[in-house]
Amino acid sequence: MVKKTGRPGYLQIADELRERIRGGLLAPGEPLPSTAQLAEQFDASLSVVKMAMGILRNEGLVVGQQGKGVFVREDDQLAQDGDLRAEVTALRSAVQDLTRRLEQMEAALPAAARKAGA
Amino acid sequence: MVKKTGRPGYLQIADELRERIRGGLLAPGEPLPSTAQLAEQFDASLSVVKMAMGILRNEGLVVGQQGKGVFVREDDQLAQDGDLRAEVTALRSAVQDLTRRLEQMEAALPAAARKAGA
DNA sequence: CAAGCCAACTAGGTTAACCATGTTGGCTAT
DNA sequence: ATAGCCAACATGGTTAACCTAGTTGGCTTG
């Protein structure tokens, strides 16, 4: 299944699964095949499948549940909206602001960081 | 360096590097320390550092050049042209990180959380 | 001196192994 | 029959090893 096109296998698998999700072949809430099954289907090693899953998880397209499986995220029809750009810009500003404020808190209250970190 | 906070090490490292970039500690065009150096600095294995680098690469924050190094992406506004997905991914990670840190603060300062929240 | 080779670095892909942890269904013993 | 255990499966994190391939600087050789 995985082709030797120069594009690494774990990205090919991530692409394919991403497209199945976008195309509706894998519906929201539906479980993906298990890691082992995917490895067999794609004729790939467990490792590359796990890497692909990690990417999709990081992208938020899927949600893993230990012991059960990996499921297509339910709540993101937001990805279809037209004007994401403004939304992303606003989110970035909000994150930057939160980061700054949280850093001030952590700097002012090292006890919290100590308790959490060490 | 990597703390046992429940958040996996490769995400902690990705968080830290992402913040260095956003904060300007690592300027656009500037090379990151090599994988080996980062592993030593974070007291982590090469593997987790490589995983962290893969995430940042996937997010488009950095660009790797085989044989040379990994560099902070120069055109920071590139995300405006196509790939909102990577931008959203980065923001999601940032939010996860902020959430984790804020929860630690709240756990360490229950009085403050009570006063502010409920 | 100059050309070229080579060793030592770099990123990146792949695989395998080990462990922790959560779920589930079936079997066993009471 | 039921309660509880347990094996088989699941995700997820970590580490190590091996390989490809590009870069760079120094040394050797012509």
GROMACS .gro file of C-alpha atoms (C1' of nucleotides) in nm:
model
  296
    1MET     CA    1   0.000   0.000   0.000
    2VAL     CA    2   0.262   0.247   0.099
    3LYS     CA    3   0.434   0.365  -0.216
    4LYS     CA    4   0.796   0.456  -0.254
    5THR     CA    5   0.726   0.805  -0.376
    6GLY     CA    6   0.975   0.987  -0.163
    7ARG     CA    7   0.700   1.089   0.075
    8PRO     CA    8   0.761   0.898   0.396
    9GLY     CA    9   0.525   0.618   0.480
   10TYR     CA   10   0.392   0.762   0.800
   11LEU     CA   11   0.286   1.075   0.612
   12GLN     CA   12   0.125   0.871   0.338
   13ILE     CA   13  -0.081   0.685   0.594
   14ALA     CA   14  -0.172   1.005   0.774
   15ASP     CA   15  -0.276   1.157   0.442
   16GLU     CA   16  -0.490   0.859   0.354
   17LEU     CA   17  -0.666   0.847   0.690
   18ARG     CA   18  -0.714   1.222   0.687
   19GLU     CA   19  -0.879   1.195   0.351
   20ARG     CA   20  -1.105   0.913   0.463
   21ILE     CA   21  -1.219   1.129   0.749
   22ARG     CA   22  -1.269   1.438   0.538
   23GLY     CA   23  -1.453   1.235   0.279
   24GLY     CA   24  -1.683   1.081   0.533
   25LEU     CA   25  -1.562   0.727   0.486
   26LEU     CA   26  -1.482   0.746   0.853
   27ALA     CA   27  -1.764   0.923   1.025
   28PRO     CA   28  -1.731   1.129   1.344
   29GLY     CA   29  -1.744   0.908   1.650
   30GLU     CA   30  -1.655   0.604   1.446
   31PRO     CA   31  -1.351   0.404   1.550
   32LEU     CA   32  -1.056   0.367   1.321
   33PRO     CA   33  -0.917   0.018   1.263
   34SER     CA   34  -0.673  -0.083   1.531
   35THR     CA   35  -0.305  -0.011   1.492
   36ALA     CA   36  -0.238  -0.374   1.406
   37GLN     CA   37  -0.514  -0.384   1.148
   38LEU     CA   38  -0.396  -0.064   0.984
   39ALA     CA   39  -0.043  -0.197   0.975
   40GLU     CA   40  -0.164  -0.500   0.787
   41GLN     CA   41  -0.391  -0.303   0.553
   42PHE     CA   42  -0.118  -0.059   0.460
   43ASP     CA   43   0.147  -0.329   0.459
   44ALA     CA   44   0.348  -0.118   0.698
   45SER     CA   45   0.514  -0.170   1.031
   46LEU     CA   46   0.342  -0.096   1.357
   47SER     CA   47   0.584   0.188   1.414
   48VAL     CA   48   0.490   0.391   1.110
   49VAL     CA   49   0.123   0.342   1.180
   50LYS     CA   50   0.172   0.465   1.534
   51MET     CA   51   0.356   0.768   1.401
   52ALA     CA   52   0.071   0.842   1.161
   53MET     CA   53  -0.178   0.811   1.444
   54GLY     CA   54   0.029   1.048   1.651
   55ILE     CA   55   0.008   1.308   1.377
   56LEU     CA   56  -0.367   1.282   1.343
   57ARG     CA   57  -0.401   1.294   1.718
   58ASN     CA   58  -0.182   1.601   1.731
   59GLU     CA   59  -0.393   1.759   1.460
   60GLY     CA   60  -0.701   1.689   1.663
   61LEU     CA   61  -0.871   1.492   1.387
   62VAL     CA   62  -0.896   1.185   1.604
   63VAL     CA   63  -0.915   1.114   1.973
   64GLY     CA   64  -0.760   0.809   2.131
   65GLN     CA   65  -0.908   0.623   2.420
   66GLN     CA   66  -0.670   0.390   2.593
   67GLY     CA   67  -0.785   0.034   2.583
   68LYS     CA   68  -1.068   0.105   2.343
   69GLY     CA   69  -0.950   0.257   2.022
   70VAL     CA   70  -0.903   0.572   1.821
   71PHE     CA   71  -1.214   0.760   1.720
   72VAL     CA   72  -1.289   1.030   1.467
   73ARG     CA   73  -1.344   1.353   1.651
   74GLU     CA   74  -1.709   1.437   1.685
   75ASP     CA   75  -1.720   1.809   1.729
   76ASP     CA   76  -1.529   1.959   1.447
   77GLN     CA   77  -1.753   2.072   1.174
   78LEU     CA   78  -1.578   2.399   1.242
   79ALA     CA   79  -1.314   2.291   0.997
   80GLN     CA   80  -1.556   2.352   0.714
   81ASP     CA   81  -1.623   2.715   0.786
   82GLY     CA   82  -1.512   2.968   0.534
   83ASP     CA   83  -1.327   3.226   0.732
   84LEU     CA   84  -1.096   3.043   0.961
   85ARG     CA   85  -0.822   3.297   0.918
   86ALA     CA   86  -0.972   3.557   1.145
   87GLU     CA   87  -1.055   3.292   1.396
   88VAL     CA   88  -0.699   3.163   1.394
   89THR     CA   89  -0.557   3.511   1.427
   90ALA     CA   90  -0.783   3.583   1.722
   91LEU     CA   91  -0.690   3.253   1.883
   92ARG     CA   92  -0.323   3.322   1.838
   93SER     CA   93  -0.355   3.657   2.008
   94ALA     CA   94  -0.551   3.503   2.290
   95VAL     CA   95  -0.289   3.234   2.336
   96GLN     CA   96  -0.009   3.486   2.339
   97ASP     CA   97  -0.190   3.693   2.597
   98LEU     CA   98  -0.264   3.392   2.814
   99THR     CA   99   0.096   3.281   2.786
  100ARG     CA  100   0.224   3.617   2.898
  101ARG     CA  101  -0.011   3.635   3.194
  102LEU     CA  102   0.057   3.279   3.300
  103GLU     CA  103   0.430   3.339   3.285
  104GLN     CA  104   0.387   3.634   3.516
  105MET     CA  105   0.190   3.420   3.756
  106GLU     CA  106   0.451   3.146   3.749
  107ALA     CA  107   0.727   3.394   3.801
  108ALA     CA  108   0.547   3.556   4.092
  109LEU     CA  109   0.452   3.230   4.257
  110PRO     CA  110   0.743   2.991   4.217
  111ALA     CA  111   0.592   2.768   4.485
  112ALA     CA  112   0.334   2.653   4.239
  113ALA     CA  113   0.591   2.571   3.977
  114ARG     CA  114   0.801   2.392   4.234
  115LYS     CA  115   0.514   2.182   4.348
  116ALA     CA  116   0.412   2.100   3.995
  117GLY     CA  117   0.754   2.055   3.847
  118ALA     CA  118   0.977   1.885   4.095
  119MET     CA  119   1.458   1.927   3.238
  120VAL     CA  120   1.167   1.716   3.130
  121LYS     CA  121   0.924   1.699   3.418
  122LYS     CA  122   0.703   1.409   3.509
  123THR     CA  123   0.384   1.608   3.490
  124GLY     CA  124   0.179   1.360   3.299
  125ARG     CA  125   0.244   1.548   2.979
  126PRO     CA  126   0.475   1.333   2.770
  127GLY     CA  127   0.832   1.444   2.729
  128TYR     CA  128   0.823   1.494   2.355
  129LEU     CA  129   0.530   1.734   2.396
  130GLN     CA  130   0.704   1.920   2.674
  131ILE     CA  131   1.006   1.973   2.453
  132ALA     CA  132   0.788   2.077   2.161
  133ASP     CA  133   0.608   2.322   2.390
  134GLU     CA  134   0.930   2.471   2.515
  135LEU     CA  135   1.081   2.513   2.170
  136ARG     CA  136   0.756   2.652   2.035
  137GLU     CA  137   0.757   2.910   2.308
  138ARG     CA  138   1.118   3.004   2.246
  139ILE     CA  139   1.028   3.067   1.886
  140ARG     CA  140   0.715   3.263   1.962
  141GLY     CA  141   0.900   3.462   2.224
  142GLY     CA  142   1.178   3.550   1.987
  143LEU     CA  143   1.448   3.365   2.176
  144LEU     CA  144   1.491   3.173   1.855
  145ALA     CA  145   1.467   3.417   1.569
  146PRO     CA  146   1.345   3.329   1.219
  147GLY     CA  147   1.625   3.184   1.011
  148GLU     CA  148   1.819   3.094   1.319
  149PRO     CA  149   1.923   2.733   1.365
  150LEU     CA  150   1.801   2.531   1.658
  151PRO     CA  151   2.058   2.338   1.858
  152SER     CA  152   2.131   2.002   1.706
  153THR     CA  153   1.931   1.699   1.808
  154ALA     CA  154   2.216   1.574   2.021
  155GLN     CA  155   2.259   1.908   2.194
  156LEU     CA  156   1.889   1.936   2.266
  157ALA     CA  157   1.886   1.584   2.405
  158GLU     CA  158   2.159   1.682   2.645
  159GLN     CA  159   2.002   2.015   2.738
  160PHE     CA  160   1.665   1.859   2.810
  161ASP     CA  161   1.819   1.551   2.963
  162ALA     CA  162   1.614   1.343   2.726
  163SER     CA  163   1.683   1.066   2.481
  164LEU     CA  164   1.752   1.132   2.117
  165SER     CA  165   1.423   0.966   2.032
  166VAL     CA  166   1.199   1.204   2.220
  167VAL     CA  167   1.387   1.502   2.081
  168LYS     CA  168   1.341   1.370   1.731
  169MET     CA  169   0.972   1.324   1.799
  170ALA     CA  170   0.945   1.681   1.922
  171MET     CA  171   1.125   1.806   1.613
  172GLY     CA  172   0.887   1.608   1.397
  173ILE     CA  173   0.594   1.783   1.559
  174LEU     CA  174   0.737   2.130   1.506
  175ARG     CA  175   0.823   2.038   1.151
  176ASN     CA  176   0.472   1.914   1.096
  177GLU     CA  177   0.338   2.238   1.237
  178GLY     CA  178   0.554   2.434   0.998
  179LEU     CA  179   0.729   2.627   1.272
  180VAL     CA  180   1.069   2.496   1.170
  181VAL     CA  181   1.230   2.371   0.852
  182GLY     CA  182   1.490   2.100   0.847
  183GLN     CA  183   1.782   2.092   0.609
  184GLN     CA  184   1.955   1.760   0.586
  185GLY     CA  185   2.315   1.783   0.685
  186LYS     CA  186   2.288   2.139   0.810
  187GLY     CA  187   2.032   2.171   1.084
  188VAL     CA  188   1.682   2.275   1.173
  189PHE     CA  189   1.593   2.640   1.127
  190VAL     CA  190   1.313   2.860   1.248
  191ARG     CA  191   1.086   2.929   0.958
  192GLU     CA  192   1.150   3.270   0.809
  193ASP     CA  193   0.821   3.378   0.663
  194ASP     CA  194   0.613   3.360   0.971
  195GLN     CA  195   0.298   3.470   0.794
  196LEU     CA  196   0.309   3.180   0.555
  197ALA     CA  197   0.019   3.027   0.738
  198GLN     CA  198  -0.201   3.289   0.584
  199ASP     CA  199  -0.168   3.130   0.248
  200GLY     CA  200  -0.263   2.775   0.275
  201ASP     CA  201  -0.218   2.572   0.565
  202LEU     CA  202  -0.444   2.678   0.834
  203ARG     CA  203  -0.446   2.323   0.955
  204ALA     CA  204  -0.087   2.344   1.077
  205GLU     CA  205  -0.160   2.673   1.244
  206VAL     CA  206  -0.460   2.530   1.420
  207THR     CA  207  -0.251   2.233   1.525
  208ALA     CA  208   0.008   2.458   1.680
  209LEU     CA  209  -0.256   2.660   1.856
  210ARG     CA  210  -0.417   2.347   1.990
  211SER     CA  211  -0.089   2.232   2.139
  212ALA     CA  212  -0.036   2.574   2.288
  213VAL     CA  213  -0.378   2.564   2.448
  214GLN     CA  214  -0.311   2.217   2.586
  215ASP     CA  215   0.011   2.339   2.737
  216LEU     CA  216  -0.151   2.646   2.888
  217THR     CA  217  -0.432   2.435   3.027
  218ARG     CA  218  -0.190   2.199   3.192
  219ARG     CA  219   0.010   2.479   3.350
  220LEU     CA  220  -0.297   2.659   3.467
  221GLU     CA  221  -0.430   2.342   3.626
  222GLN     CA  222  -0.106   2.308   3.813
  223MET     CA  223  -0.136   2.661   3.938
  224GLU     CA  224  -0.492   2.602   4.046
  225ALA     CA  225  -0.395   2.285   4.224
  226ALA     CA  226  -0.119   2.467   4.406
  227LEU     CA  227  -0.335   2.766   4.490
  228PRO     CA  228  -0.682   2.636   4.566
  229ALA     CA  229  -0.773   2.953   4.750
  230ALA     CA  230  -0.706   3.170   4.452
  231ALA     CA  231  -0.893   2.938   4.221
  232ARG     CA  232  -1.190   2.935   4.456
  233LYS     CA  233  -1.191   3.309   4.485
  234ALA     CA  234  -1.167   3.359   4.113
  235GLY     CA  235  -1.378   3.080   3.981
  236ALA     CA  236  -1.653   2.988   4.224
  237DC     C1'  237   4.955   2.548  -0.342
  238DA     C1'  238   4.541   2.312  -0.501
  239DA     C1'  239   4.233   1.918  -0.558
  240DG     C1'  240   4.013   1.576  -0.372
  241DC     C1'  241   3.908   1.261  -0.032
  242DC     C1'  242   3.742   1.145   0.410
  243DA     C1'  243   3.592   1.159   0.885
  244DA     C1'  244   3.265   1.376   1.170
  245DC     C1'  245   2.891   1.604   1.200
  246DT     C1'  246   2.380   1.689   1.063
  247DA     C1'  247   1.858   1.555   0.972
  248DG     C1'  248   1.537   1.210   0.881
  249DG     C1'  249   1.299   0.741   0.811
  250DT     C1'  250   1.211   0.279   0.970
  251DT     C1'  251   1.181  -0.093   1.272
  252DA     C1'  252   1.157  -0.343   1.693
  253DA     C1'  253   1.126  -0.400   2.174
  254DC     C1'  254   0.966  -0.295   2.627
  255DC     C1'  255   0.657  -0.104   2.946
  256DA     C1'  256   0.235   0.122   3.145
  257DT     C1'  257  -0.240   0.137   3.137
  258DG     C1'  258  -0.718   0.074   3.014
  259DT     C1'  259  -1.100  -0.232   2.830
  260DT     C1'  260  -1.352  -0.646   2.748
  261DG     C1'  261  -1.512  -1.092   2.728
  262DG     C1'  262  -1.485  -1.545   2.870
  263DC     C1'  263  -1.375  -1.894   3.194
  264DT     C1'  264  -1.342  -2.070   3.646
  265DA     C1'  265  -1.444  -2.141   4.104
  266DT     C1'  266  -1.757  -2.068   4.460
  267DA     C1'  267  -2.603  -1.842   3.864
  268DT     C1'  268  -2.286  -1.507   3.994
  269DA     C1'  269  -1.862  -1.298   4.129
  270DG     C1'  270  -1.416  -1.242   4.032
  271DC     C1'  271  -1.016  -1.324   3.791
  272DC     C1'  272  -0.746  -1.329   3.389
  273DA     C1'  273  -0.590  -1.346   2.917
  274DA     C1'  274  -0.614  -1.091   2.500
  275DC     C1'  275  -0.652  -0.686   2.305
  276DA     C1'  276  -0.622  -0.174   2.277
  277DT     C1'  277  -0.362   0.299   2.295
  278DG     C1'  278   0.038   0.547   2.427
  279DG     C1'  279   0.532   0.666   2.575
  280DT     C1'  280   1.016   0.568   2.558
  281DT     C1'  281   1.440   0.401   2.396
  282DA     C1'  282   1.776   0.208   2.092
  283DA     C1'  283   1.953   0.054   1.666
  284DC     C1'  284   2.027   0.075   1.184
  285DC     C1'  285   2.007   0.303   0.758
  286DT     C1'  286   2.008   0.697   0.405
  287DA     C1'  287   2.178   1.123   0.279
  288DG     C1'  288   2.359   1.600   0.292
  289DT     C1'  289   2.723   1.926   0.470
  290DT     C1'  290   3.167   2.080   0.626
  291DG     C1'  291   3.627   2.124   0.750
  292DG     C1'  292   4.064   1.938   0.771
  293DC     C1'  293   4.415   1.649   0.604
  294DT     C1'  294   4.657   1.413   0.254
  295DT     C1'  295   4.833   1.366  -0.177
  296DG     C1'  296   4.957   1.505  -0.630
   0.00000   0.00000   0.00000
